[in-house]
Coordinates of C-alpha atoms in Angstrom, one line a residue:
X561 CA 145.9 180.5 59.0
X562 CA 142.0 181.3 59.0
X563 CA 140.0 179.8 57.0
X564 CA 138.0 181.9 53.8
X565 CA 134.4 181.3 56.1
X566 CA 136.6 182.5 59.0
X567 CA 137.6 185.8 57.8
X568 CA 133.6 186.2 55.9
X569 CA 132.5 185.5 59.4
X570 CA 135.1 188.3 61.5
X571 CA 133.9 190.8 58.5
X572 CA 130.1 190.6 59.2
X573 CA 128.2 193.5 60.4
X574 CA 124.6 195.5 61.0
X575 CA 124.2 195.9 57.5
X576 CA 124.7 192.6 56.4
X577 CA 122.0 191.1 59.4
X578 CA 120.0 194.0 57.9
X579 CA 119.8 192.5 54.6
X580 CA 119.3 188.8 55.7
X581 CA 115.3 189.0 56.0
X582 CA 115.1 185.3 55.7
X583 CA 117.3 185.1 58.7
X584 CA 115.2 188.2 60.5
X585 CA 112.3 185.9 60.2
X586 CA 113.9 182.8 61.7
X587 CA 114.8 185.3 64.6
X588 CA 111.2 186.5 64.8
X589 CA 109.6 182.7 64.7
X590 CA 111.9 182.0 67.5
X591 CA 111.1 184.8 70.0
X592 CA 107.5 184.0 69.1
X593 CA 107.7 180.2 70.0
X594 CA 109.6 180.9 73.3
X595 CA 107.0 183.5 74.2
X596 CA 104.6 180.7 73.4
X597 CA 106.5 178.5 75.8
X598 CA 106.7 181.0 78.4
X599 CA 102.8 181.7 78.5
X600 CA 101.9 178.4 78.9
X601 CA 104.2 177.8 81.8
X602 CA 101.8 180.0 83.7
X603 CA 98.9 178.3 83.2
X604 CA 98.0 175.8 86.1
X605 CA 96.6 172.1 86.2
X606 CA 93.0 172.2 86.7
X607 CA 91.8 171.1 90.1
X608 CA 95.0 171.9 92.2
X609 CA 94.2 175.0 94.3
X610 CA 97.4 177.1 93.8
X611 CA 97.7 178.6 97.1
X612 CA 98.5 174.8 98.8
X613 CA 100.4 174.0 96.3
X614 CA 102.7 176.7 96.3
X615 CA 103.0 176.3 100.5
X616 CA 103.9 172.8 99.4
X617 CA 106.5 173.5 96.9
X618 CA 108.0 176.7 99.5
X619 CA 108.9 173.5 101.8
X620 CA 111.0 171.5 99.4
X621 CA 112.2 173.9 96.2
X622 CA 115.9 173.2 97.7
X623 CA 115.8 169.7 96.9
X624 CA 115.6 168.1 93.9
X625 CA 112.5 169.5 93.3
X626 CA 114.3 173.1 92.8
X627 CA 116.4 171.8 90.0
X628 CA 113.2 170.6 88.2
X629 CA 111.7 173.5 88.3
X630 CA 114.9 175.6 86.6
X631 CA 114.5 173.6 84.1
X632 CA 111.2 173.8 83.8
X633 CA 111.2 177.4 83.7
X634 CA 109.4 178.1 87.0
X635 CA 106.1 176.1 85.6
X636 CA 106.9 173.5 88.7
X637 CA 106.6 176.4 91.5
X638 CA 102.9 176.5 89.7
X639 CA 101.6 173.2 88.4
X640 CA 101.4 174.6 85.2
X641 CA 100.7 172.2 81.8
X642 CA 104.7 172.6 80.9
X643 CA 105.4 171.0 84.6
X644 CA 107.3 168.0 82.8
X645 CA 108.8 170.6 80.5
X646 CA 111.1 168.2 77.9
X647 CA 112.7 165.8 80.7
X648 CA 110.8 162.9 79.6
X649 CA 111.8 163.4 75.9
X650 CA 115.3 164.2 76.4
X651 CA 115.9 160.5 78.6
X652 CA 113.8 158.8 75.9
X653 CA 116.4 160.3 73.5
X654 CA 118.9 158.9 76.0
X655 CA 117.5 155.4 76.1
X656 CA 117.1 155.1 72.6
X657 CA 120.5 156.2 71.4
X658 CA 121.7 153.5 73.9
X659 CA 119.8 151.1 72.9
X660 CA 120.7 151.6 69.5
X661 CA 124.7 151.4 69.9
X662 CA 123.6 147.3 71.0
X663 CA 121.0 147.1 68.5
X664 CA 121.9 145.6 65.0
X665 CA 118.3 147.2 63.7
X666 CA 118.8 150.2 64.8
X667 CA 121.8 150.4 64.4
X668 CA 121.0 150.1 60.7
X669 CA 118.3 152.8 60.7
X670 CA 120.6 155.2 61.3
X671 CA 122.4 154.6 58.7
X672 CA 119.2 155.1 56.2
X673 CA 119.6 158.6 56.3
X674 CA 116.6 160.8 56.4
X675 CA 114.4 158.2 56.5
X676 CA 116.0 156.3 59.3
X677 CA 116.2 159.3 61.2
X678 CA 112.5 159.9 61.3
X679 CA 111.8 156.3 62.2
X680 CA 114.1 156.9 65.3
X681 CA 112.1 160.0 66.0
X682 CA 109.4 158.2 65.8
X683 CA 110.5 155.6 68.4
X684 CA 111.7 158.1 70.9
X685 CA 108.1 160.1 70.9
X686 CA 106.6 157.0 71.8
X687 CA 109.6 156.2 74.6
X688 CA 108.4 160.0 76.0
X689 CA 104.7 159.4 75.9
X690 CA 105.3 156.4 78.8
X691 CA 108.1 157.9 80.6
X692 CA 105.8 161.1 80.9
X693 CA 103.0 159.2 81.6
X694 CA 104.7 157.5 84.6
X695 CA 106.0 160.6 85.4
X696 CA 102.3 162.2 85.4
X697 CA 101.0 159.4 87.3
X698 CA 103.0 159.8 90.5
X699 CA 102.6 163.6 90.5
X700 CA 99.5 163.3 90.7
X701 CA 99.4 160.6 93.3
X702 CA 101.8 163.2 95.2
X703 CA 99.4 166.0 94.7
X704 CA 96.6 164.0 96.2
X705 CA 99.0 163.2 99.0
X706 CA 99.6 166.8 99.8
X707 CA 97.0 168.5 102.0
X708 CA 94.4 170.8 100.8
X709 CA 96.6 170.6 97.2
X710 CA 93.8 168.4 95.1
X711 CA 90.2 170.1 95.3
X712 CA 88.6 166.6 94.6
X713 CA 91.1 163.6 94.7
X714 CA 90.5 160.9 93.2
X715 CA 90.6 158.9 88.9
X716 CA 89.5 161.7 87.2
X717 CA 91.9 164.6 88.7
X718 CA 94.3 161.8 88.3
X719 CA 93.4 161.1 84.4
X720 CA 93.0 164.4 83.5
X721 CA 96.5 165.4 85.3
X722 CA 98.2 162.8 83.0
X723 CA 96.7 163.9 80.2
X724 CA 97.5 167.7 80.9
X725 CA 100.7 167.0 81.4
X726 CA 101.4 164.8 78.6
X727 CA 100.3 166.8 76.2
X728 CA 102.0 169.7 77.8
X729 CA 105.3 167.4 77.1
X730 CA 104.4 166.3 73.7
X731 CA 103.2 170.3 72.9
X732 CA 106.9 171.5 73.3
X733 CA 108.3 168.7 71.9
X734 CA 106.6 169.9 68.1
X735 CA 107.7 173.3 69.7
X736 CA 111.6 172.3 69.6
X737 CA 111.3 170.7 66.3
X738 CA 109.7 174.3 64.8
X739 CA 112.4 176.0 66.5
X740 CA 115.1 173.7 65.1
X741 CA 113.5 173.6 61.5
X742 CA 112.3 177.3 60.7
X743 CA 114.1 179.2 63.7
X744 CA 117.4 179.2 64.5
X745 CA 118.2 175.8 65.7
X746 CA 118.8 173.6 68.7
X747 CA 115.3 174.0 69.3
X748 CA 115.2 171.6 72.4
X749 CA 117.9 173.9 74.0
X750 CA 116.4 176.8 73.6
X751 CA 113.5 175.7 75.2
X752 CA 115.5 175.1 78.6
X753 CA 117.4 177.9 77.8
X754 CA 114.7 180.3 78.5
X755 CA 113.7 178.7 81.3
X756 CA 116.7 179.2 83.0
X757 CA 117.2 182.9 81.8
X758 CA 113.5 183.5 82.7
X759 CA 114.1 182.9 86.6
X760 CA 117.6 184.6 86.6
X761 CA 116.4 188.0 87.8
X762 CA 114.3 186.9 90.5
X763 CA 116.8 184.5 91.7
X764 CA 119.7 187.4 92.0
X765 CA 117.1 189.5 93.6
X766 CA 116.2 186.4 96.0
X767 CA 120.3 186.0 96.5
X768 CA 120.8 189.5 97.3
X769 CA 117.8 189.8 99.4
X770 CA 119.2 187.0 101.8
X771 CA 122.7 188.7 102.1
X772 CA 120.7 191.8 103.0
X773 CA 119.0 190.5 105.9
X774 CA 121.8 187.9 106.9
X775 CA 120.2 184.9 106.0
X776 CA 123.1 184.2 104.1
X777 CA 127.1 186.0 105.7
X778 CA 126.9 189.0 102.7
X779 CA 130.9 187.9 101.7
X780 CA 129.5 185.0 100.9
X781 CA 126.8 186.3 98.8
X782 CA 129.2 188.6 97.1
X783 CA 131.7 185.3 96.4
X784 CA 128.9 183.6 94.8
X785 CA 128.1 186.8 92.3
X786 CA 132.4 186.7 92.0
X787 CA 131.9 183.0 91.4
X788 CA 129.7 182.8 88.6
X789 CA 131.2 185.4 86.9
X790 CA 134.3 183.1 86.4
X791 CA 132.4 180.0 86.0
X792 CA 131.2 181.7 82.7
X793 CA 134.9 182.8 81.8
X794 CA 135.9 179.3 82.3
X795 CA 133.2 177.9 80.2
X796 CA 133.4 180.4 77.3
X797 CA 137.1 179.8 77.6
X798 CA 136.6 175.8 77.0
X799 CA 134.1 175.9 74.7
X800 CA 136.0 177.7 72.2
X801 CA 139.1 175.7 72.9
X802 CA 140.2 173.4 69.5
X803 CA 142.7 170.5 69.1
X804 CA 143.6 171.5 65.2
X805 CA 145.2 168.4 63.4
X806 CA 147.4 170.1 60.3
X807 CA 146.4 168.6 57.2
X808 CA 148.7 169.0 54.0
X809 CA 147.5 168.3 50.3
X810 CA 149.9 167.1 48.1
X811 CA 151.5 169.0 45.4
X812 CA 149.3 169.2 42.0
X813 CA 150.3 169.6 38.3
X814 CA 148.1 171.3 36.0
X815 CA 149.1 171.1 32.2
X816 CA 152.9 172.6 32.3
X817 CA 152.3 174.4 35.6
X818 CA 153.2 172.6 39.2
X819 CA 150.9 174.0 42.2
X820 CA 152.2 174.1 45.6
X821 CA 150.2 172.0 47.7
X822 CA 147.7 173.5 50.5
X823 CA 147.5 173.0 53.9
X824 CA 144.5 173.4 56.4
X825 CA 143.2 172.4 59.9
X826 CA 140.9 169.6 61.3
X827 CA 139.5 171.4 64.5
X828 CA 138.6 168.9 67.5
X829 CA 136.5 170.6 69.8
X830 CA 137.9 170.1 73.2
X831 CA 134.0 169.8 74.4
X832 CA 132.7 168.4 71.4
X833 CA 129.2 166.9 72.9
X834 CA 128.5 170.4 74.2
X835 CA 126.3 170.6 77.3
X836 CA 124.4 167.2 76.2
X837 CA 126.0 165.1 78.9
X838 CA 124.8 167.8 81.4
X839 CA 121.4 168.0 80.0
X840 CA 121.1 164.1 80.0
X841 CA 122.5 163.7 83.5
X842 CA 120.3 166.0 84.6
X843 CA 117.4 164.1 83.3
X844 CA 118.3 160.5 84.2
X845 CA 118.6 162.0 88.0
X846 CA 115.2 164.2 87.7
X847 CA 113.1 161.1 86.4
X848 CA 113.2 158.5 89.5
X849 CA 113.9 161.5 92.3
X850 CA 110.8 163.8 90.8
X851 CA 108.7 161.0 91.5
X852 CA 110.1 160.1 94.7
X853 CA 110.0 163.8 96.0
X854 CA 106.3 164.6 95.6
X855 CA 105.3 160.9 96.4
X856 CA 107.3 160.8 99.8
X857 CA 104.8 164.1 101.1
X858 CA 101.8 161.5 101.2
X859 CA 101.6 158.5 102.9
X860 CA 104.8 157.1 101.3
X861 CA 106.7 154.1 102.0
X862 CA 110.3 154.3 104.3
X863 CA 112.4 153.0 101.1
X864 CA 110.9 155.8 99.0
X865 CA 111.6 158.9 101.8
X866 CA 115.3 157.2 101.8
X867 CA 115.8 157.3 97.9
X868 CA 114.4 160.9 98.3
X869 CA 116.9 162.1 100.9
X870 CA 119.6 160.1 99.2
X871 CA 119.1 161.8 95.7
X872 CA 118.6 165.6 97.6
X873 CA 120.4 168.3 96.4
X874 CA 124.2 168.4 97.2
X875 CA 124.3 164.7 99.0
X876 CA 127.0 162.6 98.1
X877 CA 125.4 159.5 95.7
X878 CA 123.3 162.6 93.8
X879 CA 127.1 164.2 93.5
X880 CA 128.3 160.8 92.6
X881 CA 125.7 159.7 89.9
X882 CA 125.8 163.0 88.7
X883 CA 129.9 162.8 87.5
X884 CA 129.4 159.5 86.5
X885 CA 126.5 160.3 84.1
X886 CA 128.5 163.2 82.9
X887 CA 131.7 161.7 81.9
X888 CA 129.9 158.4 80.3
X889 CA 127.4 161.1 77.9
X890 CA 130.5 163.2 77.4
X891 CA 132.4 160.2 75.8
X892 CA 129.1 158.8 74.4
X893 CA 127.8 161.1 72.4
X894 CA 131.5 162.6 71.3
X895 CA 131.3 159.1 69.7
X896 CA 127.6 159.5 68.3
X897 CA 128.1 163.0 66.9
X898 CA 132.2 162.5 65.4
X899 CA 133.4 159.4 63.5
X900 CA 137.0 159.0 63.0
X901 CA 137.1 156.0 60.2
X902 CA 134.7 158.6 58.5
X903 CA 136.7 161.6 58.7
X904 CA 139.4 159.3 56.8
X905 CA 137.9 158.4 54.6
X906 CA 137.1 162.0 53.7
X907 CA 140.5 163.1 53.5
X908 CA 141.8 159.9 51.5
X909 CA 138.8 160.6 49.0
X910 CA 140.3 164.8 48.6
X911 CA 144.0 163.0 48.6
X912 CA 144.7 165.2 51.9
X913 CA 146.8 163.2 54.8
X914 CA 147.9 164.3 58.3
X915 CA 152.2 164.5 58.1
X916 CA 153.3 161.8 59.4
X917 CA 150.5 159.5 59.3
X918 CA 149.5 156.9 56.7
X919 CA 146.3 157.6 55.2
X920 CA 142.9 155.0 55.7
X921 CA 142.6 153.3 59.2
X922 CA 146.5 154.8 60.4
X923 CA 144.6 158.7 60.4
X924 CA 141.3 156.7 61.6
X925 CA 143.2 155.5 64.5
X926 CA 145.3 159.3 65.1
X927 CA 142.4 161.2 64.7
X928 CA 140.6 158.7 67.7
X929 CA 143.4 158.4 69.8
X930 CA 143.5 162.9 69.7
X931 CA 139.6 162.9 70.4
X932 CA 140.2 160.8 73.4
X933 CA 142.2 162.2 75.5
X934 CA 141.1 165.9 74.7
X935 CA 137.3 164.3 76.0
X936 CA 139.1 163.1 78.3
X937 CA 140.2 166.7 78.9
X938 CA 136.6 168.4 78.1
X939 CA 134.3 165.7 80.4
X940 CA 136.6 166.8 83.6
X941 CA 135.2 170.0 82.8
X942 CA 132.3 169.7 82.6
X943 CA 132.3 167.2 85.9
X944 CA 133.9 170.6 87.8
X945 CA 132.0 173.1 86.2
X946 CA 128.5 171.5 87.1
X947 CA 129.2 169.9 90.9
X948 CA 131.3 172.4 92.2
X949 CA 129.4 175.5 92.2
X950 CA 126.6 172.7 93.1
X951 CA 128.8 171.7 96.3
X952 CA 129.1 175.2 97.5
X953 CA 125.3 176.6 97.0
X954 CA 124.0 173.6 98.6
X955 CA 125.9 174.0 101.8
X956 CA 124.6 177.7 101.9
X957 CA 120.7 176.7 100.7
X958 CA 120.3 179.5 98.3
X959 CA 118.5 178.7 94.6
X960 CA 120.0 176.1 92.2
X961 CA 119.6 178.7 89.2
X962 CA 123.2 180.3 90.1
X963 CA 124.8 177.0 90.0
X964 CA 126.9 175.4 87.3
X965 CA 124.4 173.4 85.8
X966 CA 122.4 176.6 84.6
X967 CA 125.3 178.3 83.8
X968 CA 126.4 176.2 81.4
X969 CA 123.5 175.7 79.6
X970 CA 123.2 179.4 79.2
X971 CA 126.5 180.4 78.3
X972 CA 126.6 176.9 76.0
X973 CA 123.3 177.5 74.2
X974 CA 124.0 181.5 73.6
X975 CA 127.6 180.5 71.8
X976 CA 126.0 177.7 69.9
X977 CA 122.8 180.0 68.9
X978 CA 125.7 183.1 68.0
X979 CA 127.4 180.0 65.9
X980 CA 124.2 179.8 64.4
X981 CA 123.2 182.4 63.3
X982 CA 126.5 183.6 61.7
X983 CA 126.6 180.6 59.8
X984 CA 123.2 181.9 58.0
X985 CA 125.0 185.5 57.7
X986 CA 127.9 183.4 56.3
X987 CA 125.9 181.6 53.9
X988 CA 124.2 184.8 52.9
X989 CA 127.0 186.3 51.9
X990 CA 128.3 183.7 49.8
X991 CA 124.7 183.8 47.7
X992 CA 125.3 187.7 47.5
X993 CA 129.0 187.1 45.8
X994 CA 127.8 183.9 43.9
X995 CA 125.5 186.2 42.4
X996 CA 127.2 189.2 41.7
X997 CA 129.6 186.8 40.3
X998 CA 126.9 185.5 37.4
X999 CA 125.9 189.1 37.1
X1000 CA 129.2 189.7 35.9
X1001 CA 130.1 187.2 33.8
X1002 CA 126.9 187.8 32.1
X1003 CA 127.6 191.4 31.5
X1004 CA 131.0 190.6 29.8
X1005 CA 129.7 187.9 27.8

């Protein structure tokens, strides 16, 4: 049986989003900040000449250096101040949230609410300033490595370079939180998101153009198109999936009348961390390789031309690391964003049970023992979804923006962004009865 925000949310329409001007403007302020985003990934590093660089990046945008730039929205392809896009930020999240899960004072800041929570933010822009500037540091060592890249090598192309691109990094970071705060939420994704999209014309043109002239066997450029189409079925199919526990209220007596007891779902999202253990994965590959990459054009050392051909797009430990990064965030942060002994205690306090099962620690226990071995379920998903259309590109060198990776994120972020959204239509329309409601009541009075 739906629930009463259910059915408000199946009856929405034009006319409603045409009356929510509050959520209009959220709309608006998002489309503006992603067009914010998107200008600046155009606008280059000073003292790179973009001609080399772009020769440079032709020679190795099938490695790991092609996934960097999807997610950086193309600015990699042209040095641009958003080069480091929010990698750096999204493996100091990772590190921190680790770290924290070991930590007794952390662990305890969490718990502080609001004010915890900021403390944490805190700690994790700090985390991002270093990674980034590592990360800044050995680009630009690789740039100056690169011939005829860097007009005039040397400290100051290198300072200013990590300064650029740190503040680049630590620009879309405030972006996100805007987005998240007075847009529509999951500002962070968002950001890739339109990375990703931004590329996706080009990249079918660029597919379609190498089936034309036989660069690529044209059934196999048609399989890929056939491909991703399922790919996104699949996904849409899981995302949507639910585990519902049945939960029955007991019976309730109201002066001489007896009420018949109500009964409801908890839904268990068979994905419940969402395309976070992709997005981390990602990150915790793109931090040592993006290094290694540009670094090994220059006069690098053998160990570092190994790691690079090692982590390259498609090769077996990159494939490895890859799953196991997946399935260890999928069942980490399913534990960071869903607590069982919580949930519990929720139903104890509203005197609902699951039938059959002893309320307190006995649900606690059910609830986590469900959750397990539907992640179980949702993190070999994810694992398929992201290295098998990976698997298959790679062998026929066409552009990482088709592969699973991307696709996820784009189909993941649009549903949570739709979720969004008619949650503030939902919300709206509740304000509209409430106060039609007190209207009324006022009127009879």
């Amino acid at each position: 049986m739906a629930s009463a925000a259910e059915q408000l949310a199946r009856n929405l329409s034009f006319s409603t989003f045409s009356k929510a001007k509050a959520l209009q403007q959220r709309i608006w302020f998002t489309l503006g900040a992603l067009l914010v985003y998107r200008l600046g990934t155009f606008i280059p590093v000073p003292g790179i000449d973009p001609d080399a660089f772009r020769a440079t990046f032709e020679q190795s945008q099938q490695g790991i250096i092609g996934m960097f730039n999807m997610f950086a929205g193309g600015a990699v392809e042209r040095m641009a101040i958003f080069a480091l896009n929010l990698i750096p930020y999204i493996t100091a999240s990772i590190v921190v949230q680790v770290i924290a899960t070991a930590s007794p004072r952390l662990e305890a800041l969490k718990k502080e609410g609001e004010a915890g929570r900021r403390k944490m933010n805190q700690y994790t822009r700090y985390l991002a300033v270093l990674f980034c500037a590592v990360q800044a540091y050995g680009i630009a060592v690789g740039l100056e490595g690169s011939q005829g890249v860097v007009l005039n090598p040397g400290w100051f192309f290198r300072i200013s370079t990590v300064i650029t691109l740190v503040g680049g990094t630590m620009f879309l970071m405030w972006l996100g939180e805007q987005i998240t705060a007075r847009g529509v939420g999951n500002g962070i994704s968002l950001i890739i998101f339109a990375g990703i999209v931004a590329n996706l014309p080009s990249t079918v043109a660029q597919t379609l153009e190498l089936a034309r002239t036989g660069a690529i066997p044209a059934l196999a450029g048609l399989g890929m198109l056939v491909l991703a189409l399922v790919v996104i079925a699949v996904i849409i199919f899981f995302e949507r999936a639910q585990r519902r526990l049945l939960i029955q209220y007991p019976k309730r007596q109201v002066g001489n009348k007896m009420f018949q007891g109500d009964t409801s779902h908890l839904p268990l999202k068979l994905n419940t961390s969402g395309v976070i253990p992709v997005i981390f994965g990602s990150s915790l590959l793109l931090l040592p390789a993006t290094i290694a990459s540009f670094a090994a054009q220059g006069n690098a050392p053998a160990w570092l031309t190994t790691v690079t051909a090692l982590l390259g797009r498609g090769q077996p430990l990159y494939l490895a690391l890859f799953a196991f990064f997946i399935i260890f965030f999928a069942f980490f942060y399913t534990a960071i964003v869903f607590n069982p002994s919580e949930t519990a205690d929720n139903l104890k306090r509203s005197g609902g049970f699951i039938p059959g099962i002893r309320p307190g620690e006995r649900t606690a226990q059910h609830i986590d023992y469900v959750l397990t071995r539907i992640t179980v379920v949702g993190a070999i998903y994810l694992t398929v979804v992201a290295l098998i259309p990976e698997v298959l590109f790679s062998q026929l060198a066409v552009s990482q923006f088709i592969g699973g990776t991307s696709l996820l994120i784009m189909v993941t972020v649009t549903l949570d962004t739709i979720t969004q959204i008619q949650s503030h239509l939902v919300a709206q329309q509740y304000e509209g009865l409430l106060k039609k409601s007190r209207l009324g009541g006022g009127k009879r009075r």
